[in-house]
PDB file of C-alpha atoms in Angstrom:
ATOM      1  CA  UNK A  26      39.733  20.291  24.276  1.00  0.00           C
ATOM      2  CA  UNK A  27      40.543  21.899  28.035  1.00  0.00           C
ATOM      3  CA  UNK A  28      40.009  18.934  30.875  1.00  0.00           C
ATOM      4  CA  UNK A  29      40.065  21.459  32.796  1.00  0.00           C
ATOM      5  CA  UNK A  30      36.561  22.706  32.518  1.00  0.00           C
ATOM      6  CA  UNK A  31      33.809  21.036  34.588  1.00  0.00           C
ATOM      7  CA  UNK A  32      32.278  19.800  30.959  1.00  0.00           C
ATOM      8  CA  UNK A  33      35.003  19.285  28.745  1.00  0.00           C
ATOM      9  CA  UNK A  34      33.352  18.733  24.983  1.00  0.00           C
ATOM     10  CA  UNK A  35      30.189  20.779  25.588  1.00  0.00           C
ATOM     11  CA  UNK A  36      31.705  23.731  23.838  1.00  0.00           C
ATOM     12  CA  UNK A  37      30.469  26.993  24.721  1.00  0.00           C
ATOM     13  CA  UNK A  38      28.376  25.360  27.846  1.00  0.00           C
ATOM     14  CA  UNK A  39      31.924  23.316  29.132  1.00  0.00           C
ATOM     15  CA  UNK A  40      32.488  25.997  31.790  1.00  0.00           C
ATOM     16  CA  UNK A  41      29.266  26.389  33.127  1.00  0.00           C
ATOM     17  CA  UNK A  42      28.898  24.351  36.494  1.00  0.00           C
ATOM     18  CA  UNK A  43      26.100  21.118  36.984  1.00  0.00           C
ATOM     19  CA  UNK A  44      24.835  19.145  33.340  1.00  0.00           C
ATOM     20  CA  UNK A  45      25.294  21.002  30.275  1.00  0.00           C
ATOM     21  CA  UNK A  46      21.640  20.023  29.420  1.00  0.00           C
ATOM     22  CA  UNK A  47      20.148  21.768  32.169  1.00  0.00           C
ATOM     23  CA  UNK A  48      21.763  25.230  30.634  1.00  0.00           C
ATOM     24  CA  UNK A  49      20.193  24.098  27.538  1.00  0.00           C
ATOM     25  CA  UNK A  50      17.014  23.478  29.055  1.00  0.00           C
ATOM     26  CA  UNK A  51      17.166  26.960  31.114  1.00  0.00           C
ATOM     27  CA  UNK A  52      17.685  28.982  27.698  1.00  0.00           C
ATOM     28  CA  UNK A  53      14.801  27.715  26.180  1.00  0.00           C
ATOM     29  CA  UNK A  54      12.901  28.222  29.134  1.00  0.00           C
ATOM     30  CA  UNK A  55      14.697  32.195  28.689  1.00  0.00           C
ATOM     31  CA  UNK A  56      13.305  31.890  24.977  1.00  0.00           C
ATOM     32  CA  UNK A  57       9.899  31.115  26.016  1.00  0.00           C
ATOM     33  CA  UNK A  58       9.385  33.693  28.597  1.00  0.00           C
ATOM     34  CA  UNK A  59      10.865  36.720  26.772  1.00  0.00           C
ATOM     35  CA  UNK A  60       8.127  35.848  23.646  1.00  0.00           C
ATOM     36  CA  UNK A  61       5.475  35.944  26.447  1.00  0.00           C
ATOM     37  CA  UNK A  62       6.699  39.336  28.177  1.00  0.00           C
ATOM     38  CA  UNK A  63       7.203  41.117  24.514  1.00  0.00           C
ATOM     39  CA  UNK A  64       3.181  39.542  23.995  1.00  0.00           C
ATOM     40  CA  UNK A  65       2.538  41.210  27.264  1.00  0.00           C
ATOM     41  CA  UNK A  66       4.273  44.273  26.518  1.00  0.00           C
ATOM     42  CA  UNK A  67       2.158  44.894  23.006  1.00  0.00           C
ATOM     43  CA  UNK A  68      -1.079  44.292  24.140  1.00  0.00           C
ATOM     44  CA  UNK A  69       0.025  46.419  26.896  1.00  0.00           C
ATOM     45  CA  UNK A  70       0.817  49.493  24.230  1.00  0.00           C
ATOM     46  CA  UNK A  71      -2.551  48.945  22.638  1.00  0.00           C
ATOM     47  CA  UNK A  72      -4.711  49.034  26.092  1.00  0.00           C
ATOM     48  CA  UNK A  73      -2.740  50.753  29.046  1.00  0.00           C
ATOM     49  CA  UNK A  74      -5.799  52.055  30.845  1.00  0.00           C
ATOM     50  CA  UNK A  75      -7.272  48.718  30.685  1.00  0.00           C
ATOM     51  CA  UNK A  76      -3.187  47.094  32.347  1.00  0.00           C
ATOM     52  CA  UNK A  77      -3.334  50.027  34.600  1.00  0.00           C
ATOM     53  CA  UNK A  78      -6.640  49.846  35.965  1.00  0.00           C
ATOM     54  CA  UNK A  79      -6.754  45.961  35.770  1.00  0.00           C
ATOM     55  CA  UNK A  80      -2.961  46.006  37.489  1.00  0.00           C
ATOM     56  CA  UNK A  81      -4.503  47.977  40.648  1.00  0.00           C
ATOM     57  CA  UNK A  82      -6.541  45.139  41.620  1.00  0.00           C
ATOM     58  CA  UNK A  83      -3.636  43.030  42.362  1.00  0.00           C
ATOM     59  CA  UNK A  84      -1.626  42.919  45.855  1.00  0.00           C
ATOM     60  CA  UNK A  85       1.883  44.333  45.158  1.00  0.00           C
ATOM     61  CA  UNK A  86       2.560  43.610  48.528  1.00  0.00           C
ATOM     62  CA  UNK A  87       1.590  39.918  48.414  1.00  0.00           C
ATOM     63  CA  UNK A  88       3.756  40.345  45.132  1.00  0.00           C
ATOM     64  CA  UNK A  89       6.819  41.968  47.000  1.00  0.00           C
ATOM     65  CA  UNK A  90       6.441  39.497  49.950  1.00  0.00           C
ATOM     66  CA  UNK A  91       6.405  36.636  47.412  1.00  0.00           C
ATOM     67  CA  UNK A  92       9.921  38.579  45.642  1.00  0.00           C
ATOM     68  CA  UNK A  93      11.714  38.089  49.235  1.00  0.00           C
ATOM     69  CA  UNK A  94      10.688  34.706  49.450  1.00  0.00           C
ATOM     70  CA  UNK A  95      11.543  33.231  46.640  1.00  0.00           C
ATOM     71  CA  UNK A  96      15.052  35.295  46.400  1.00  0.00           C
ATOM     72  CA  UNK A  97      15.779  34.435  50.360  1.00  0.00           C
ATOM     73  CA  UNK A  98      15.249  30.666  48.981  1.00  0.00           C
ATOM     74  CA  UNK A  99      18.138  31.145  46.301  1.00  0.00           C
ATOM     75  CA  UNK A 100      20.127  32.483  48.401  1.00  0.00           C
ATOM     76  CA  UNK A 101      19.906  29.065  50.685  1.00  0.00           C
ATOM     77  CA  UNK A 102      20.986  27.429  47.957  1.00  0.00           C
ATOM     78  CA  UNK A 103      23.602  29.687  46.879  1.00  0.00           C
ATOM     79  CA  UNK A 104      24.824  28.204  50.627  1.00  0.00           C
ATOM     80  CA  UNK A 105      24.117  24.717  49.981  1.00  0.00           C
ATOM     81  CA  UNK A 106      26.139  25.370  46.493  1.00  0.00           C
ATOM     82  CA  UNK A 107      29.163  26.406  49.151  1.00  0.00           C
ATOM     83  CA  UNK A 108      28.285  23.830  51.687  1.00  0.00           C
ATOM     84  CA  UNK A 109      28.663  20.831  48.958  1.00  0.00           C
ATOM     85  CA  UNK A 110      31.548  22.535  47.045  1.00  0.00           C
ATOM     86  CA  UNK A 111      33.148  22.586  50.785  1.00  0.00           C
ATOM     87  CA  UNK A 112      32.202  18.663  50.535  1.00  0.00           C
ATOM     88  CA  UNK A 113      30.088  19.411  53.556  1.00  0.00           C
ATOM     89  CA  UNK A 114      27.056  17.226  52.818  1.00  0.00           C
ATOM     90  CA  UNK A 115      25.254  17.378  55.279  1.00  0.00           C
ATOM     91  CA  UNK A 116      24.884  21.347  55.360  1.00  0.00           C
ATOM     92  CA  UNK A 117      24.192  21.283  51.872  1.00  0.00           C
ATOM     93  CA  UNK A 118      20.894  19.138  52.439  1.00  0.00           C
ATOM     94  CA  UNK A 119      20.231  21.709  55.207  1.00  0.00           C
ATOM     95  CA  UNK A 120      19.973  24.096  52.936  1.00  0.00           C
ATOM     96  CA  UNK A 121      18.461  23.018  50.488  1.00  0.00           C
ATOM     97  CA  UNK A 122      16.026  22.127  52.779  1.00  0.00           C
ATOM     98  CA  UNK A 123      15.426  25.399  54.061  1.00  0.00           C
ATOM     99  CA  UNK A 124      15.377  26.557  50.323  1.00  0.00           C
ATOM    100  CA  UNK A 125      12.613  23.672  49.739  1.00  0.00           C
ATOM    101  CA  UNK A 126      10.521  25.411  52.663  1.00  0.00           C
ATOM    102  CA  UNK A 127      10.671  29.163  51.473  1.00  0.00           C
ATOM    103  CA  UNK A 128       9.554  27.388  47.640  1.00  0.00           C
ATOM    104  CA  UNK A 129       6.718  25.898  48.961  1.00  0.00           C
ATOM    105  CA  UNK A 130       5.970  28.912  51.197  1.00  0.00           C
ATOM    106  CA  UNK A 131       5.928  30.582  48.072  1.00  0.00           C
ATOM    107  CA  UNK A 132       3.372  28.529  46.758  1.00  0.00           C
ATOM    108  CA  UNK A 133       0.869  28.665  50.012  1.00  0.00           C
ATOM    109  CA  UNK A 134       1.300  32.534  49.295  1.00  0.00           C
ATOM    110  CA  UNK A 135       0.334  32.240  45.046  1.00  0.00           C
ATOM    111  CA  UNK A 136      -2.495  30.297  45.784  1.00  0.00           C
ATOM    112  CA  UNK A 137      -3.849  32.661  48.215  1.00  0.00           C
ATOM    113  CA  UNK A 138      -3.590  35.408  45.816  1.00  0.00           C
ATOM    114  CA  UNK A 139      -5.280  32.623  43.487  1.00  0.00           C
ATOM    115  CA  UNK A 140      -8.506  32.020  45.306  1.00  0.00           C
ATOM    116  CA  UNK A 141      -8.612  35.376  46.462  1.00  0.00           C
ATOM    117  CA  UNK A 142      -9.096  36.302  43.277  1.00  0.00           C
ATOM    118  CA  UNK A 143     -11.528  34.106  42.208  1.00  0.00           C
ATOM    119  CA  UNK A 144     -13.366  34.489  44.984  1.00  0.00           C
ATOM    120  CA  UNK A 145     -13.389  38.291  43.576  1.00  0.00           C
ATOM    121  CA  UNK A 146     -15.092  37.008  40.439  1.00  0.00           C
ATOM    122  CA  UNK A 147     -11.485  37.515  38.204  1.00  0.00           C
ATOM    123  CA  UNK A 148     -10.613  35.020  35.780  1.00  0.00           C
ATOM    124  CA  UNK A 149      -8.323  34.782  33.311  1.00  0.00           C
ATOM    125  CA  UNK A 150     -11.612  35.214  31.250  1.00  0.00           C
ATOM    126  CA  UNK A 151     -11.788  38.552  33.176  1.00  0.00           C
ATOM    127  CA  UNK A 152      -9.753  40.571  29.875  1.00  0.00           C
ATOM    128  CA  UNK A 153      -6.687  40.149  28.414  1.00  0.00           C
ATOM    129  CA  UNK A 154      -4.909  41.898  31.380  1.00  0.00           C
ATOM    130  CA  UNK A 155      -5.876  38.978  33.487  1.00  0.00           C
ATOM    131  CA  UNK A 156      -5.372  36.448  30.822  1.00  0.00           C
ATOM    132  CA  UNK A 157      -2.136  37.431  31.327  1.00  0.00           C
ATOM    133  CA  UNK A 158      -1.694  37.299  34.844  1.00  0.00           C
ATOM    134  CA  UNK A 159      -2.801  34.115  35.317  1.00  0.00           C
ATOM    135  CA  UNK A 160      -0.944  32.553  32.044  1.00  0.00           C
ATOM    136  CA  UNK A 161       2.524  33.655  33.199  1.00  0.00           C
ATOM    137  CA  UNK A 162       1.918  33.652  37.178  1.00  0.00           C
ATOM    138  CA  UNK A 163       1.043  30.324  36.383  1.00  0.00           C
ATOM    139  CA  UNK A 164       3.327  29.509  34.121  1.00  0.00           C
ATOM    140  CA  UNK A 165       6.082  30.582  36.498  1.00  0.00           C
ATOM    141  CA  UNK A 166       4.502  28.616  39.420  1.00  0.00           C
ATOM    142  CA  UNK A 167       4.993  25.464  37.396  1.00  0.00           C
ATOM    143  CA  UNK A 168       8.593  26.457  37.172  1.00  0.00           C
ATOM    144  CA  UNK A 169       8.360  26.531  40.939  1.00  0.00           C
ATOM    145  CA  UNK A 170       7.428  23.071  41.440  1.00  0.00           C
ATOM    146  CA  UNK A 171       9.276  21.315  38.856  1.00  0.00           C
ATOM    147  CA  UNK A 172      12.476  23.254  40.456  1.00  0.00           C
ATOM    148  CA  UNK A 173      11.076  21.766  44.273  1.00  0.00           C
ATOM    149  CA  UNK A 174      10.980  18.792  42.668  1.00  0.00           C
ATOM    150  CA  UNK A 175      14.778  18.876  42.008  1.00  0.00           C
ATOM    151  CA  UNK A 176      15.589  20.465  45.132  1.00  0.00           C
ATOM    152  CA  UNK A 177      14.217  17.460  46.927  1.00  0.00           C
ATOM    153  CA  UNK A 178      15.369  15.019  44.378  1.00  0.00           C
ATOM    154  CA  UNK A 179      19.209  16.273  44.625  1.00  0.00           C
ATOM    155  CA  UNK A 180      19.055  16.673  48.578  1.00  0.00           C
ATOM    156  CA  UNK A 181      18.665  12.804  48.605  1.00  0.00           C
ATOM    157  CA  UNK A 182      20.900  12.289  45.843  1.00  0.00           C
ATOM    158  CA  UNK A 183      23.337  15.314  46.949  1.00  0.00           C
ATOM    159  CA  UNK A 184      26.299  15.466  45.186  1.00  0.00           C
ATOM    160  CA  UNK A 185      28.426  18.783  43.520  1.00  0.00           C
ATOM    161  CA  UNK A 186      27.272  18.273  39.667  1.00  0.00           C
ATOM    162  CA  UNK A 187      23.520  17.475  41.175  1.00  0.00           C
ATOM    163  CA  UNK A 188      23.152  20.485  43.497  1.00  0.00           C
ATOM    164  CA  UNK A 189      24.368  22.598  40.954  1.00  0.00           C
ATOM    165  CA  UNK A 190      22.449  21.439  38.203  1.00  0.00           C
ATOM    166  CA  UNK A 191      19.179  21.831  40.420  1.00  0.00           C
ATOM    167  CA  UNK A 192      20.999  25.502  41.556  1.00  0.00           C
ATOM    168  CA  UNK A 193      21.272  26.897  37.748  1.00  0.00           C
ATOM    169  CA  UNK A 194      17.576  25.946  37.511  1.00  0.00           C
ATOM    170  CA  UNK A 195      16.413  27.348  40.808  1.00  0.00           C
ATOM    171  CA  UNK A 196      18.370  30.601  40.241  1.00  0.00           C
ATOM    172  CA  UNK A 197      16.645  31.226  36.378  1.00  0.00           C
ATOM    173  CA  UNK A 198      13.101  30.858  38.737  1.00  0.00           C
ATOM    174  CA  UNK A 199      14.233  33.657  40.637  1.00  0.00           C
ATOM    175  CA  UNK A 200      15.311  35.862  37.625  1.00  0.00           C
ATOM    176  CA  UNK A 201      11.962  34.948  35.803  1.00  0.00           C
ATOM    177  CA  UNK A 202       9.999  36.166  38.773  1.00  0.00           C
ATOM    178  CA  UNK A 203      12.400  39.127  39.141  1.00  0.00           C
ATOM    179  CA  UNK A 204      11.188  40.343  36.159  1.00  0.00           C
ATOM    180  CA  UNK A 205       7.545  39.226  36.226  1.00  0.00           C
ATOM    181  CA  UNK A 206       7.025  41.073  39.628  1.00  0.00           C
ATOM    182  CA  UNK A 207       7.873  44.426  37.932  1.00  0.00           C
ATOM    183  CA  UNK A 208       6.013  43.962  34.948  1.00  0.00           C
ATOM    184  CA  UNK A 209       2.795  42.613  36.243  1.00  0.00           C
ATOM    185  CA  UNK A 210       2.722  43.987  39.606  1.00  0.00           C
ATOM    186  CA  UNK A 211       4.578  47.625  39.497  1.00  0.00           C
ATOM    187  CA  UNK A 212       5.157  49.176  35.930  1.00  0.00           C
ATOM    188  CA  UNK A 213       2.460  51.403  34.904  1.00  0.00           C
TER     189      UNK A 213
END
């Protein structure tokens, strides 16, 4: 066994930085949204015109502004990932806390799009095009807090194994959304 790795014993997961159990806990998460976006992507072969037509009465640009958001807030804590690895504490928290903002930012921005579309009369009742949009958007957005929720918890209790751990997490939100954007928003 190599002490050399952050997690010696965890076997394939021992070089992976922050708790081992988070990486286990992000490729489930992986697991669980790939069986959704292959659902997606066969109802999608069996109605396009309904996808297409039901995709143009979404916002892309609500969608895109939501995409710089939320990958502007991993970058911040890609930086407070440097900042504590520097030992510089104090940064870190800083941004994290600017990463904290741009999350909830992203949030004041999804329920927007939300009521706007209820106040529209769409529902994930609406069809199956908007069952979908609201079951993953939604989905995702619970990602969103539970990952704010570790942001804040490891900028009190800010140390290298906690930042990353909360970092690995944050950074498979911004992948899930990378590819939800696309595929909900922008493929036709």
């Amino acid at each position: 066994m190599r002490r050399d790795l952050p997690n010696p014993g965890w076997g394939p997961l021992s070089a992976l930085p922050g708790n081992p159990l988070m990486w286990v806990l992000i490729l489930s998460e992986m697991l669980v949204f790939t069986a959704f976006f292959a659902l997606y992507a066969g109802q999608r072969a069996l109605d396009p015109a309904l996808f297409t037509a039901s995709q143009q009465q979404l916002d892309p640009m609500l969608g895109g502004l939501n995409t710089l958001v939320l990958l502007t807030s991993g970058l911040f804590v890609a930086f407070a990932v440097e900042a504590i690895s520097a030992k510089r504490i104090q940064r870190s928290r800083q941004w994290l806390g600017a990463a904290i903002l741009l999350g909830l930012l992203f949030c004041v921005i999804k329920f927007f799009e939300y009521t706007s579309k209820f106040a529209a009369g769409i529902t994930p009742e609406t069809n199956i095009f908007f069952g979908f949009y609201y079951g993953l958007t939604a989905f995702h957005f619970a990602h969103v807090v539970f990952g704010l929720a570790l942001l804040g918890l490891v900028s009190w209790r800010t140390s290298t194994e906690n930042v990353e751990t909360a970092a690995a997490f944050w950074h498979m939100v911004d992948l899930i959304w990378i590819l939800l954007y696309p595929l909900i928003y922008l493929l036709r």
